[in-house]
Every structure is written in C-alpha cells, then in structure tokens.
Short mmCIF file of C-alpha atoms in Angstrom, two decimals:
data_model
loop_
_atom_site.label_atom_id
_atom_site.label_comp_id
_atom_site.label_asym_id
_atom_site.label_seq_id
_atom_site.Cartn_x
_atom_site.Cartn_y
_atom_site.Cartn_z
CA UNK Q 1218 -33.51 99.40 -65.83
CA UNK Q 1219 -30.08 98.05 -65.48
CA UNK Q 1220 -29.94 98.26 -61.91
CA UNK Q 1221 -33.35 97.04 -60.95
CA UNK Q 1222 -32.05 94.06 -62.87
CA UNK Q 1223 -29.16 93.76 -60.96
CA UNK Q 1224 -31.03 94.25 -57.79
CA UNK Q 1225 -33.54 91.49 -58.66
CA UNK Q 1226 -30.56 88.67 -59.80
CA UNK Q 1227 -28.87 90.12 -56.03
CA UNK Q 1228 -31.84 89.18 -53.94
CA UNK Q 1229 -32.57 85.99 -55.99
CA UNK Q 1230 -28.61 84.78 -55.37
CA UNK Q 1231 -28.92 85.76 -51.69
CA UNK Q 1232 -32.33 83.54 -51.36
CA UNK Q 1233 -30.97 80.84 -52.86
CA UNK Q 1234 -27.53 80.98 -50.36
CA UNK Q 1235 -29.99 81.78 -47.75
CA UNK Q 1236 -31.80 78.09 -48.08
CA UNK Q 1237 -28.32 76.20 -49.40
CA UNK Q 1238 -27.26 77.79 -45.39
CA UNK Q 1239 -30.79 76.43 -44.06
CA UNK Q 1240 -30.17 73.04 -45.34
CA UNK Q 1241 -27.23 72.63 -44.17
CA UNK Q 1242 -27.70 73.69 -40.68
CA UNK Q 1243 -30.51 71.40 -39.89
CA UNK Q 1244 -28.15 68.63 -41.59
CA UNK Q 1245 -25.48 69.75 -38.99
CA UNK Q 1246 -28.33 69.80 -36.72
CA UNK Q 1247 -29.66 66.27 -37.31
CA UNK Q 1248 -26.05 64.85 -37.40
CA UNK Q 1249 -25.08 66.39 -33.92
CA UNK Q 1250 -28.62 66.59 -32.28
CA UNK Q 1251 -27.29 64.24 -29.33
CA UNK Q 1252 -24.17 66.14 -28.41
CA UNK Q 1253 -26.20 69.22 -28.51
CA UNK Q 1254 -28.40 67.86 -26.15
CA UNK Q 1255 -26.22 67.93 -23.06
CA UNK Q 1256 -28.70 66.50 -20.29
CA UNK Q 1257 -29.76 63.95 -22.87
CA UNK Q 1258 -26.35 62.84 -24.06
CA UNK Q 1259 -25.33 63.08 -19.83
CA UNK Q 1260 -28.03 60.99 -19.01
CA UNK Q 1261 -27.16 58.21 -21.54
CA UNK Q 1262 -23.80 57.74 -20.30
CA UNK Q 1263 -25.09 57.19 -16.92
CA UNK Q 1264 -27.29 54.40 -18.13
CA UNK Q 1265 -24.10 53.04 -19.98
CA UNK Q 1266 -21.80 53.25 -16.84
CA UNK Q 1267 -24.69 51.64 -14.66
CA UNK Q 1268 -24.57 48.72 -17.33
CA UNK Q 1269 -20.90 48.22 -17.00
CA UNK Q 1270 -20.71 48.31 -13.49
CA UNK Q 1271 -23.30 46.13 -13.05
CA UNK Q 1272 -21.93 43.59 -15.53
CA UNK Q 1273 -18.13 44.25 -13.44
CA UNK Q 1274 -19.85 42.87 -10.13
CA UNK Q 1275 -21.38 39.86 -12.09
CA UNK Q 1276 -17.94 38.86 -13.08
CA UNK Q 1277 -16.39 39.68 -9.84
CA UNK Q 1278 -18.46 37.43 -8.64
CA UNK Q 1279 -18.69 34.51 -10.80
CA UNK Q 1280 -14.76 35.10 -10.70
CA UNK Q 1281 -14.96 34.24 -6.72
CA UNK Q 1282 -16.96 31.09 -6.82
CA UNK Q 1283 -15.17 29.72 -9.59
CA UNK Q 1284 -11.79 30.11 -7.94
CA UNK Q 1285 -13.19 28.90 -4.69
CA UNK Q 1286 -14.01 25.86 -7.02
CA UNK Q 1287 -10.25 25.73 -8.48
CA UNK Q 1288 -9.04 26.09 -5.15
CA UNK Q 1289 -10.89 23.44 -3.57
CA UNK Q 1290 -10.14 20.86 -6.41
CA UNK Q 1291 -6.75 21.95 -6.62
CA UNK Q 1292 -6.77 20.44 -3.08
CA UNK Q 1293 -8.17 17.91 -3.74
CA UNK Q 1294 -6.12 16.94 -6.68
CA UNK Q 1295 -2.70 17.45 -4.34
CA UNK Q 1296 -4.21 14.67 -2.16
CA UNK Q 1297 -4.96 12.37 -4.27
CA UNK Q 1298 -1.70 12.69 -6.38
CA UNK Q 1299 -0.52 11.85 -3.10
CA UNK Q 1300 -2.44 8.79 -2.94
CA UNK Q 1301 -1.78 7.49 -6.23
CA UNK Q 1302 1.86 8.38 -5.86
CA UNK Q 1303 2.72 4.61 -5.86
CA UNK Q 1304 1.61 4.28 -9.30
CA UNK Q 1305 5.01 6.87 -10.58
CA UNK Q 1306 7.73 5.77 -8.39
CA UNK Q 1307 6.96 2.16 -8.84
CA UNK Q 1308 9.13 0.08 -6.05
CA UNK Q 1309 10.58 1.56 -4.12
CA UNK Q 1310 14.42 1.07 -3.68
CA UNK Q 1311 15.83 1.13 -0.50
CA UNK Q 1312 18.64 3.83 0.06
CA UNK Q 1313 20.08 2.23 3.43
CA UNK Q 1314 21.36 -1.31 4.09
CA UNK Q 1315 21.32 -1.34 8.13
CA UNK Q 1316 21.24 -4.90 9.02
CA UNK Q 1317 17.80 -4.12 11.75
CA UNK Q 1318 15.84 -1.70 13.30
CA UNK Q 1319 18.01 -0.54 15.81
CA UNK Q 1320 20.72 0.59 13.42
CA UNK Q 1321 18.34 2.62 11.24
CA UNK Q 1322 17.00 4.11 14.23
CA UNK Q 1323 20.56 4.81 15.51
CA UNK Q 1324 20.80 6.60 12.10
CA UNK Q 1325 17.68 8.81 12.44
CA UNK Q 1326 18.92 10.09 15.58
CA UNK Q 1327 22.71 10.75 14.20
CA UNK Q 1328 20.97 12.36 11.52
CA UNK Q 1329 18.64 14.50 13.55
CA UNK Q 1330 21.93 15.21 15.67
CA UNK Q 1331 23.89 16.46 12.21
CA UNK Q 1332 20.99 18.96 11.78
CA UNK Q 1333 20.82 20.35 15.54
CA UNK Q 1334 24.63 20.60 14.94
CA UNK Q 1335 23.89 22.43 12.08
CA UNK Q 1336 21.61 24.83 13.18
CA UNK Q 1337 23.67 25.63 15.87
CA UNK Q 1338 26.48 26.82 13.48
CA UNK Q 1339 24.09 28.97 11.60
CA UNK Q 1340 24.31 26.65 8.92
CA UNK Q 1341 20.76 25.43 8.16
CA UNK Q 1342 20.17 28.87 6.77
CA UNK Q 1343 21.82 31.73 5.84
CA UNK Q 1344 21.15 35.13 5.03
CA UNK Q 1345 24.51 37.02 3.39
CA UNK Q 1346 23.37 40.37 3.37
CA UNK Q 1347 24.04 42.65 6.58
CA UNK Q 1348 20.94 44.39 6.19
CA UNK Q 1349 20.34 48.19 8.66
CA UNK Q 1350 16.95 49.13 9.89
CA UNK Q 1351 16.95 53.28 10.96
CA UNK Q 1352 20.68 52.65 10.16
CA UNK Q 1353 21.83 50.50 12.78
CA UNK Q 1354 23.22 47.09 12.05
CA UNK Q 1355 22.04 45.43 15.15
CA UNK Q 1356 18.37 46.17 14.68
CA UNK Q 1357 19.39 44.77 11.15
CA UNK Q 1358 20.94 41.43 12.78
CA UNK Q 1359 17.70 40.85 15.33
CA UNK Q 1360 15.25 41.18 11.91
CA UNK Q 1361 17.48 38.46 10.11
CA UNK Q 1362 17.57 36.19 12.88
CA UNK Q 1363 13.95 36.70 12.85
CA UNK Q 1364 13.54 35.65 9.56
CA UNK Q 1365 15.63 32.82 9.90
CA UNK Q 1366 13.65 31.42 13.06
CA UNK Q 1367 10.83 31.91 11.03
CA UNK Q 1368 12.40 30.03 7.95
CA UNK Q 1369 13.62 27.50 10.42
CA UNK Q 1370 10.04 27.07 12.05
CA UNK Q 1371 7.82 26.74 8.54
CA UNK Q 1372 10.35 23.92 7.01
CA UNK Q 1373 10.97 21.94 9.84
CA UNK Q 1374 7.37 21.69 10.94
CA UNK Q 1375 6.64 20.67 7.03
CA UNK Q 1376 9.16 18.34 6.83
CA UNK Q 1377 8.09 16.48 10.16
CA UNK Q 1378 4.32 16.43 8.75
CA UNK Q 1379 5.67 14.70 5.84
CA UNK Q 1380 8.09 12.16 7.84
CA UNK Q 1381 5.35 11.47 9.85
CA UNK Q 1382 3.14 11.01 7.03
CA UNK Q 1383 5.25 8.68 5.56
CA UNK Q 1384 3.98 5.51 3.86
CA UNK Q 1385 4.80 2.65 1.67
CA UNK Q 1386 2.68 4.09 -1.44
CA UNK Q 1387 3.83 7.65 -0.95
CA UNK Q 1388 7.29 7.94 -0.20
CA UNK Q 1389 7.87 10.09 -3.47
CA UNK Q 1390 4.94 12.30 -3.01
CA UNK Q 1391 6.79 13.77 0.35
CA UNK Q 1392 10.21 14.06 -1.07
CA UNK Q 1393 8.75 16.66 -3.55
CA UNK Q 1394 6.87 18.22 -0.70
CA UNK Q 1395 9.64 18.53 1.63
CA UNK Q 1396 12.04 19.86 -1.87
CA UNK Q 1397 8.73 22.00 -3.04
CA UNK Q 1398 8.51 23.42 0.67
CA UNK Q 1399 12.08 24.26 0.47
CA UNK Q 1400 11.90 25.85 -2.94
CA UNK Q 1401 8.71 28.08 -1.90
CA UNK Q 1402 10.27 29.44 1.31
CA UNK Q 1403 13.53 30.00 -0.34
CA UNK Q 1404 11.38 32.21 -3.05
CA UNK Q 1405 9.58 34.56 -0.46
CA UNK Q 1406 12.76 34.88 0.97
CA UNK Q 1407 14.75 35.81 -1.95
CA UNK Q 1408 13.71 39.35 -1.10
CA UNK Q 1409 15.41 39.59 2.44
CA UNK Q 1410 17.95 37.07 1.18
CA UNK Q 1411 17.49 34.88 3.68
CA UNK Q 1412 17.62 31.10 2.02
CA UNK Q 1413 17.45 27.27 3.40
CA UNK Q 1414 21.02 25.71 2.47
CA UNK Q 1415 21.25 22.36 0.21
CA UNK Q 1416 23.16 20.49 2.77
CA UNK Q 1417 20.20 20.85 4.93
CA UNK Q 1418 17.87 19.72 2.93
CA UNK Q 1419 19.87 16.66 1.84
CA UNK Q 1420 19.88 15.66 5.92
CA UNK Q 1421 15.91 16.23 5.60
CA UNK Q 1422 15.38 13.82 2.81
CA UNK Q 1423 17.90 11.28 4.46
CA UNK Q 1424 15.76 11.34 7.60
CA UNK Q 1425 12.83 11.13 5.24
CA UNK Q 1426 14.51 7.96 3.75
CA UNK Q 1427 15.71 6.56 6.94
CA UNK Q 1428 12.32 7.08 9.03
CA UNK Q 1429 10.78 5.34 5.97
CA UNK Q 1430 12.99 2.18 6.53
CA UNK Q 1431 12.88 2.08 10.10
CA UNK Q 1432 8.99 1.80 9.67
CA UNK Q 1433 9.53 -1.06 6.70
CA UNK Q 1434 12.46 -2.69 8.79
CA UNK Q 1435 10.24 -3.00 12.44
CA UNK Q 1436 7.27 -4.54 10.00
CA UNK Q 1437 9.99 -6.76 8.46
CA UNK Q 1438 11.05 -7.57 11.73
CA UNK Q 1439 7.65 -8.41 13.35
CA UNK Q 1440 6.67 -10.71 10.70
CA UNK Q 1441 10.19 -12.99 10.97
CA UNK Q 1442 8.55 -13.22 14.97
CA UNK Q 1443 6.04 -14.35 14.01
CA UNK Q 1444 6.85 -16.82 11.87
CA UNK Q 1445 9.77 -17.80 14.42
CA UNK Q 1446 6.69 -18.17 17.60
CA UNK Q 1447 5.40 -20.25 14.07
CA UNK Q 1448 8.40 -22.88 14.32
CA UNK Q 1449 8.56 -22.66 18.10
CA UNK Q 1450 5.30 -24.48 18.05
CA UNK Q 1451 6.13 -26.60 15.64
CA UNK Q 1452 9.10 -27.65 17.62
CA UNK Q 1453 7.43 -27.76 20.89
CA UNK Q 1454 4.54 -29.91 18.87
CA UNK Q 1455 7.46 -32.42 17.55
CA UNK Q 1456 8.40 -32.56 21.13
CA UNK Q 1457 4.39 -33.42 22.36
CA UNK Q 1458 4.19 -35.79 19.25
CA UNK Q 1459 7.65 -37.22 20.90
CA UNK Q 1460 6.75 -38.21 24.31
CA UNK Q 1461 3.45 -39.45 22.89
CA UNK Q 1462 4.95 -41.93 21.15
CA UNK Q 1463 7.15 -42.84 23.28
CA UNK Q 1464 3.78 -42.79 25.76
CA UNK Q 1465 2.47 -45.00 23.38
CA UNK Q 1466 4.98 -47.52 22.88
CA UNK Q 1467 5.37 -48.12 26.69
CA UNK Q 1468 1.52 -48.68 26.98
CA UNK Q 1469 1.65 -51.02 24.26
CA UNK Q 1470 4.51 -53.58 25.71
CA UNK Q 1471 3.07 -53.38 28.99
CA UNK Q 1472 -0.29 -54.56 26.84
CA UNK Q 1473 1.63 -56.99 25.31
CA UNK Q 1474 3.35 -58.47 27.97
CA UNK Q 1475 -0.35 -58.58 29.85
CA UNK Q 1476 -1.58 -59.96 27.03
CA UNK Q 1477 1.47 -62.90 26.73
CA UNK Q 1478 1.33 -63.69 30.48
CA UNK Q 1479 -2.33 -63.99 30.61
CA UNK Q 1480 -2.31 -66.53 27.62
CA UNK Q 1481 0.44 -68.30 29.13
CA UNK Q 1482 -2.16 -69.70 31.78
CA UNK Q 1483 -4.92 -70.56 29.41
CA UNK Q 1484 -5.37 -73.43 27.40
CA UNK Q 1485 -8.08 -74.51 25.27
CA UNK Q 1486 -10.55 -72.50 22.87
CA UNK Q 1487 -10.13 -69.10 24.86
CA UNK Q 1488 -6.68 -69.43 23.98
CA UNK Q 1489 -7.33 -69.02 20.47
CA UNK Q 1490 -9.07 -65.51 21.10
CA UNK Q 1491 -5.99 -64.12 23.36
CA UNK Q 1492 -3.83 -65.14 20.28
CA UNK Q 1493 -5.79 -62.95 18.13
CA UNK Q 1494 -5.65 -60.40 20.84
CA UNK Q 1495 -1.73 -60.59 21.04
CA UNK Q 1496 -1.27 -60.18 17.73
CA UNK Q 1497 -3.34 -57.06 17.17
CA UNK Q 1498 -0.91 -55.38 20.02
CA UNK Q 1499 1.86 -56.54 18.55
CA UNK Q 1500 0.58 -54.72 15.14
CA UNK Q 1501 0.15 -51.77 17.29
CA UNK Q 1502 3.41 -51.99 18.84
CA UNK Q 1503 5.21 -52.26 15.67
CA UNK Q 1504 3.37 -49.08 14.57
CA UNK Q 1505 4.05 -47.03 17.49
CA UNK Q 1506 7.69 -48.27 17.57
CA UNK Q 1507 7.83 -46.83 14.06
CA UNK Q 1508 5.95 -43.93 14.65
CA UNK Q 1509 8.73 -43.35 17.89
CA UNK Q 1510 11.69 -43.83 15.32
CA UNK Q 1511 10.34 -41.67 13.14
CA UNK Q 1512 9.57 -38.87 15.87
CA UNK Q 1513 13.13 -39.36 17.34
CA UNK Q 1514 15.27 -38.77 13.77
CA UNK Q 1515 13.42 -35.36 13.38
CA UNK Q 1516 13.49 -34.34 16.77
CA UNK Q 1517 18.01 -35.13 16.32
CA UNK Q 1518 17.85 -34.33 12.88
CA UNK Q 1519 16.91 -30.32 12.71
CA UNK Q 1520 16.55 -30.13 8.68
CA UNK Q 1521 14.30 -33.33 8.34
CA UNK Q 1522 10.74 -32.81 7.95
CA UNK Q 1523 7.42 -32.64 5.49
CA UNK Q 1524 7.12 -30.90 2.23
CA UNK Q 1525 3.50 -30.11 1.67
CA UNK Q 1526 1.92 -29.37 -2.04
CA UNK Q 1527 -1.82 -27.89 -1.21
CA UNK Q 1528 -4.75 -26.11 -3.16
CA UNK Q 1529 -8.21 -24.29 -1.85
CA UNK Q 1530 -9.89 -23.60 -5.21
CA UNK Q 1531 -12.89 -22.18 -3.08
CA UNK Q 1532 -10.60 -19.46 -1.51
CA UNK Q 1533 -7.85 -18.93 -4.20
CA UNK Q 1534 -9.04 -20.26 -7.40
CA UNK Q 1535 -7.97 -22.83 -10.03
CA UNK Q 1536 -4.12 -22.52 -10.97
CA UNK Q 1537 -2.69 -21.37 -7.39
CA UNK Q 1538 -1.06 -24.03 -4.93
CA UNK Q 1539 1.05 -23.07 -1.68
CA UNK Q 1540 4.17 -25.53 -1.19
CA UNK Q 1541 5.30 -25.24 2.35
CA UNK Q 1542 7.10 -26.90 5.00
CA UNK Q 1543 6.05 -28.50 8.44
CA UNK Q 1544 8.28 -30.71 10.76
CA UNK Q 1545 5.26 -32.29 12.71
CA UNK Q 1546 5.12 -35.94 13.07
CA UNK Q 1547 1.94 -36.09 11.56
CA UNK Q 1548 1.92 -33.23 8.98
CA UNK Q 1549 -1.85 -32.78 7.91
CA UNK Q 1550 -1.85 -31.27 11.29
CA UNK Q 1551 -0.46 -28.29 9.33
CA UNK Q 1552 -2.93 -28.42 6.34
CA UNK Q 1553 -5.98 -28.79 8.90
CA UNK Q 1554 -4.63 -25.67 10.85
CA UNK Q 1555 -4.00 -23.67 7.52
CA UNK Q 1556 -7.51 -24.76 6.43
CA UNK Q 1557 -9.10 -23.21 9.76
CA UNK Q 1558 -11.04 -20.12 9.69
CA UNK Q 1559 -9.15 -17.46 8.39
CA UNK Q 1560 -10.18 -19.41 4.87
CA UNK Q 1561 -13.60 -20.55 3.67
CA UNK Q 1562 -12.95 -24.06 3.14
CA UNK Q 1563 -10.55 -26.81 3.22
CA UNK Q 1564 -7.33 -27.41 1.55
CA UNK Q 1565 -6.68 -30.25 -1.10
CA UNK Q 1566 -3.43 -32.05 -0.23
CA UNK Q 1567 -1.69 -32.77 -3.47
CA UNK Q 1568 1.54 -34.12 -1.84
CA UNK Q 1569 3.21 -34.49 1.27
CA UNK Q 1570 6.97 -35.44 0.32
CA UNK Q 1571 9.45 -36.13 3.48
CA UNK Q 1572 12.79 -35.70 3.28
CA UNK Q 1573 15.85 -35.46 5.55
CA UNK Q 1574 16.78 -32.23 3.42
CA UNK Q 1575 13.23 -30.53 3.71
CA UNK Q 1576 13.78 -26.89 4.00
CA UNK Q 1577 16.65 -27.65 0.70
CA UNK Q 1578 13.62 -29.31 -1.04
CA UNK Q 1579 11.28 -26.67 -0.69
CA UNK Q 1580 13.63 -23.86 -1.21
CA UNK Q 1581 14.22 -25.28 -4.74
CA UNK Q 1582 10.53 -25.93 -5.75
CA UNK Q 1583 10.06 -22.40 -4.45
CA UNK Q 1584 12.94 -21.02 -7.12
CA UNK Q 1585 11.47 -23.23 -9.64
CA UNK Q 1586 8.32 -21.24 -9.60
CA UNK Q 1587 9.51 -17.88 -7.86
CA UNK Q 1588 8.67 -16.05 -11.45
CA UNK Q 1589 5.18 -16.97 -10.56
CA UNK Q 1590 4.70 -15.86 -6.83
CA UNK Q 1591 1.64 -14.60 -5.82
CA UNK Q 1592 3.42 -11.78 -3.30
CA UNK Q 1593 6.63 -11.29 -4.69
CA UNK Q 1594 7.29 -8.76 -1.49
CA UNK Q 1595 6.70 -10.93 1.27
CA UNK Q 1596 8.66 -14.44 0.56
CA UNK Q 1597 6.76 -16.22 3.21
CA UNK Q 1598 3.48 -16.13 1.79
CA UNK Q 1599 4.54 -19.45 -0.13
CA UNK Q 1600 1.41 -18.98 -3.24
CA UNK Q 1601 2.44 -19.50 -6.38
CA UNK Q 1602 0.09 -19.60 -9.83
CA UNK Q 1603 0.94 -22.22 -11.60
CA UNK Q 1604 -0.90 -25.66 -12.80
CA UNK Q 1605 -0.43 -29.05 -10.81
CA UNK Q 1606 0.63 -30.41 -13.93
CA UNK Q 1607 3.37 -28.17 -13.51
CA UNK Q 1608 4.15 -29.06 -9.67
CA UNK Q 1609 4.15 -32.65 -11.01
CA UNK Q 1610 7.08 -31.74 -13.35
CA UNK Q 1611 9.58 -29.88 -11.22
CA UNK Q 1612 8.38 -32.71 -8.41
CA UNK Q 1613 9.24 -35.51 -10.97
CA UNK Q 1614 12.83 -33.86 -11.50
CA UNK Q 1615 13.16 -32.67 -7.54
CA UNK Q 1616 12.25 -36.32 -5.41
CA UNK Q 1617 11.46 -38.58 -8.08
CA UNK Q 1618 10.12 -40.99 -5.62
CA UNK Q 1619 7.18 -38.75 -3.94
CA UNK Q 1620 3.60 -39.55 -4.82
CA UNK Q 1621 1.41 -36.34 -6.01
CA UNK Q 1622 -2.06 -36.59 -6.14
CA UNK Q 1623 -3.90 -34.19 -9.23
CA UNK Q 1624 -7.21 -34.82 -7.79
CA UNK Q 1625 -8.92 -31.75 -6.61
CA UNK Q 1626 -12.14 -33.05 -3.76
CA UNK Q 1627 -12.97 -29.53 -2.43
CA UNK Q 1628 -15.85 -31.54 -1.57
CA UNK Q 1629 -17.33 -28.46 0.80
CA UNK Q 1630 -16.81 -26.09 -1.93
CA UNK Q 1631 -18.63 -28.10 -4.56
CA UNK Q 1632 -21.75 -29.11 -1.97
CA UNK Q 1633 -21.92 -24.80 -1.88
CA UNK Q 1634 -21.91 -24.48 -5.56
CA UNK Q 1635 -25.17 -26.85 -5.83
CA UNK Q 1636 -26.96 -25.79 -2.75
CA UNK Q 1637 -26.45 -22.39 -4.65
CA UNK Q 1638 -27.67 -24.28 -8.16
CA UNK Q 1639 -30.58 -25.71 -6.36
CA UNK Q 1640 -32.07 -22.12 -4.33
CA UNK Q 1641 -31.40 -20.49 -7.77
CA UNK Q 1642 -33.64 -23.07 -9.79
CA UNK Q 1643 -36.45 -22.86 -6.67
CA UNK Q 1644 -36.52 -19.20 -7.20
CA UNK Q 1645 -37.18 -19.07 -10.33
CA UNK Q 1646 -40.12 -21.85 -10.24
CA UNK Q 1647 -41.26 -19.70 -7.82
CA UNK Q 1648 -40.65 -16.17 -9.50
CA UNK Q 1649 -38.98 -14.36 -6.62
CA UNK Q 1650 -36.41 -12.14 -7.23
CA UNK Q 1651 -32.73 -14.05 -6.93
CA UNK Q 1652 -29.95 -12.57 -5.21
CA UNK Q 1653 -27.05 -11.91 -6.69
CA UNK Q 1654 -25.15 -14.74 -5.83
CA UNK Q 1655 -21.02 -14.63 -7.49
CA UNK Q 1656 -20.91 -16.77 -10.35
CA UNK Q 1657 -18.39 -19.35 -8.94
CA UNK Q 1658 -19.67 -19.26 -4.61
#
C-alpha cells in the first residue's frame, strides 16, 4: 500500500517537472525564435546592410555637391574680398618717396636685381638637411635642387600675378596673397625641409610696393601734363588775345586818323555826322588801348590773372562751387569752355576777381575751404561743398574790393525742369503711363 503510494506521489512530481520543463522551453523558444532561425535572422541582416549602404551613397553624394557648392563660393568669396579690400586698408600710405617715375622704376629693377642676386647665392631658399636617396648624397642634392626650382617656380609666378594685378583698391589683398603663398609653400615643404627665406619675401613685397607706386606716380605724372598742355594754351591764348589787341588798336588810329582827315575837308551839316563818327572811334580806341594795356601787364607779369567763383546746380547740385584760375584776357572764355559738353549745362559765374597775385589768391580761398573738397586725392579738381554765402565771407576777408554775385540763372536748367513739369501734367490729362523722370532733371 505504502509503495503504490509512493509510486503514485513519484509519477505525479515527475508530471508536474515534466510541464514546469515544457513551459519553459517554449519560453526559451519564443525569446530566441530569431537566432534560431539562421536563414531568417541571415536574411534580415542583409536587408539591414542594403539599408545602410544605400543611405552611405546618399550622403556620399549629397557630401559632393555640397562641397562643390563650398568650393565654388569659397571662390567666390576670395574674389570679392579682393574687391572690397579698399574698404580694410583704408588709404593707402605710400612706402617710397622717389621724386618721379623714373626713380621708382630704377628701384623696381634694383630690386628685381637684389633677388636674381639672391637666387644666385642660393639664398631665396634653402633647404638645411643633406638628404640621401639609395644612399648617395648626390642623388640627394639633384632632388633638393628640384624642390627648390619647384619652390622657386610656384612663388615667383604667384607673386608676379599679384604685382601685375595690382590696383589702387587692392593693394592689401595681394600682400596677404603673396605672404599666404609664401606661408602655404613653406608648409608642404616643411616635410623635405625645403623653405622660402624672409629676406626674400621682404624684396617681394617691396617690389609689390614699388610696382604699385610706379603705376600711381606715371598717373600722377600724366595728369600734371595735362594740366601743363592746360596752361600752354592759356599762354599761347594770352599771346592771340595780345596781338589782337594790339591788331585792334592799330586799326582803330588808322580809323581815326581817316576819320579826322576826312572831316578836316568838310564843312557844313555833314560835318556834324563825321564828328559823331570820330568820336565813336575814339571810344573804341580808348577801349582797345585799355584792353592792349591790360593784355601787355599779364603777358610781363607771369602771376597776374583771373580768379573765377562758378556753380552748375544742373550738373553738381546746390552747395558745390569750383574756384579756379585763368590768365586769359577775357576770362569767361574759361567758364564757356568748362561749361562745354563734358557737362549738361552752363555754369553760373559768381565772381571773377583779378589780381596781380592770382595763383596766391586762389591758393588761399582753396585752404580756406580745403576741409570741404569734393576730391580730396586729386587737388586739381578745384570743387568744393560749401554755400555762396560762405564764398562771400572768406571773399569779403581775401579781396575786399571784388564784386560776387549770389544769383544763381541756370536759366537752361530751369527751362528743363518745366518742360519736364509740363509733359508730366499732359500725361496725366491724358492717362498714359509717365516715365520715370529724376525728381530734380
């Protein structure tokens, strides 16, 4: 009895282990059912791979354009900090004081000479490493004075593109390229230790320098011809207006005495006309005989002449006026040939002052206003802003005796502004579409 009790509680406690087992095997089961499927779990990782490879190319990809992009603007960027150089180094101050051209170009070339001089003394650059390829030091010598030809080669032809290159607005953008350049090279040479010395790059950026002022000095140079051919004529008018006078004055006395002998043989009422007559020369002759005078004491007299006060509100605006000087004999000459085409209308003359001091005249009404140039880089462009009111006062002080004249005509300007008034009004009776005409022309 006993032991078919015991055998019934064994084979109840080996069922119940016997499911506890099952359970837990299909819980195993369940938990691992992917890694036991080896095709399935191989075939998943495929699709997983494929995913990231595909999304690898996509980025390779979008990581080519965009630095295509970068590279292209950085470009562009370069160029245009080049442009708007100007706007960091402000003016530019000249490193040289050679009195013309030829001297600074006598400097480029002892310059150019130094670094010839310098390469030839395997100076320019150095390498001091006595490097062996297959263990012989010649082979090692012919690869450095490869490399240094080559170094040679890349930063001279950069530094001549940036001479070359060389204007007023960007004078600091190439010294940092030709010192950039120089930094670079020496970089991906550290390796072979071949490097560009300072001293040679110093001779670089002083032929930078002095190319610069060559080009500044021949412009400087070309405009003081210009304005010298400028006098010339003005001389060689002075010298017309001269013999026209003195043209003048002749034909006038031989008038005169005509006019006297003729009347000498007439009597009665006719002789009453040829007095009239005689005395209308002799007007005339007084005026030309002035006019002669006049034309003789500037022709002897080299610093006498006409200081001229002027205005072209239809060109320049209201508030600018160009005082200048003019030794013709009849100096509105001047104003008519500064009013000629290269402006769009006429000049207002606001004074015309003579003196026997005229350049010392205008030099002072030109310091009295100098704060207010128009061009403070090129001192004969002779604009200034400033009101007439103010001319008046510093005229006042300067020649108290000289008339000035605050009326502005600009007659030709003013007929524009109502031809302008009157096509604008007909337009709009007539509804068509105005153009867009400036508010003041």
């Amino acid at each position: 009895m006993i032991a078919a009790l015991f055998c019934l509680a064994a084979a109840v406690f080996s069922g119940s282990r016997w499911r506890k087992a099952d359970k837990q095997l299909k819980a195993f089961q369940e938990r691992f059912s992917g890694v036991l499927d080896a095709e399935g779990e191989e075939q998943r990782i495929r699709q997983a791979a494929e995913l990231v490879r595909a999304e690898t190319d996509s980025l390779r990809s979008a990581y080519l354009e965009k630095k295509a992009v970068y590279d292209g603007l950085s470009s562009e960027v370069e160029r245009l900090s080049e442009r708007a150089s100007f706007m960091e180094m402000g003016v530019y101050e000249p490193h040289f004081d050679y009195s013309d051209s030829e001297a600074y170009k006598q400097a480029v070339s002892e310059v150019r000479e130094r670094q010839k001089a310098m390469i030839q003394a395997e100076q320019a650059v150095t390498c001091d490493t006595n490097w062996q390829v297959d263990g012989s030091l010649a082979k090692g010598r012919t690869m450095t004075n490869r490399a240094i030809r080559l170094t040679l080669r890349a930063f001279n032809n950069e530094c001549e593109a940036a001479i070359a290159n060389t204007r007023w607005n960007n004078v600091g953008a190439m010294e940092k390229r030709i010192v950039r350049s120089y930094e670079q090279i020496n970089k991906l040479n550290a390796s072979n230790k071949v490097a560009i010395t300072s001293e040679y790059l110093s001779l670089k950026l002083k032929e930078l320098f002095l190319a610069h002022e060559y080009r500044e000095k021949l412009k400087a140079e070309r405009d003081e011809r210009a304005e010298s051919v400028r006098q010339a004529k003005e001389e060689q008018k002075l010298l017309r207006d001269l013999e026209k006078a003195q043209e003048d004055t002749e034909r006038y006395e031989q008038l005169l005495e005509r006019a006297k002998a003729e009347a000498s043989k007439i009597v009665g009422p006719q002789l009453d006309a040829f007095s009239e007559q005689i005395q209308i020369l002799q007007k005339d002759l007084d005026a030309a005989r002035k006019k002669l005078e006049r034309a003789k004491a500037m022709a002897e007299q080299t610093r006498s002449g006409y200081v001229y006060i002027i205005s072209n509100i239809g060109a320049f605006g209201d508030g600018v006026v160009k005082i200048g000087l003019t030794r013709r004999l009849d100096p509105i000459d001047r104003v008519r040939e500064l009013g000629d085409a290269s402006v769009p209308f006429s000049f207002d003359t606001h004074a015309m002052v003579y003196s026997d001091d005229a350049p010392a005249l205008e030099r002072a009404l030109h310091m009295e206003f100098d704060a207010v140039r128009v061009n403070a880089q090129n001192l004969r462009k002779e604009f200034f802003r400033v009101t007439l009111d103010e001319v008046e006062s510093a005229l006042q002080r300067l020649a108290p005796d000289a008339p000035f004249f605050k009326d502005i005509e600009a007659q030709e300007y003013h007929e524009t502004l109502a031809r302008r008034r009157i096509a604008l009004e007909a337009q709009a009776i007539s509804g068509a579409q105005a153009p867009a005409f400036p508010s003041s022309i």
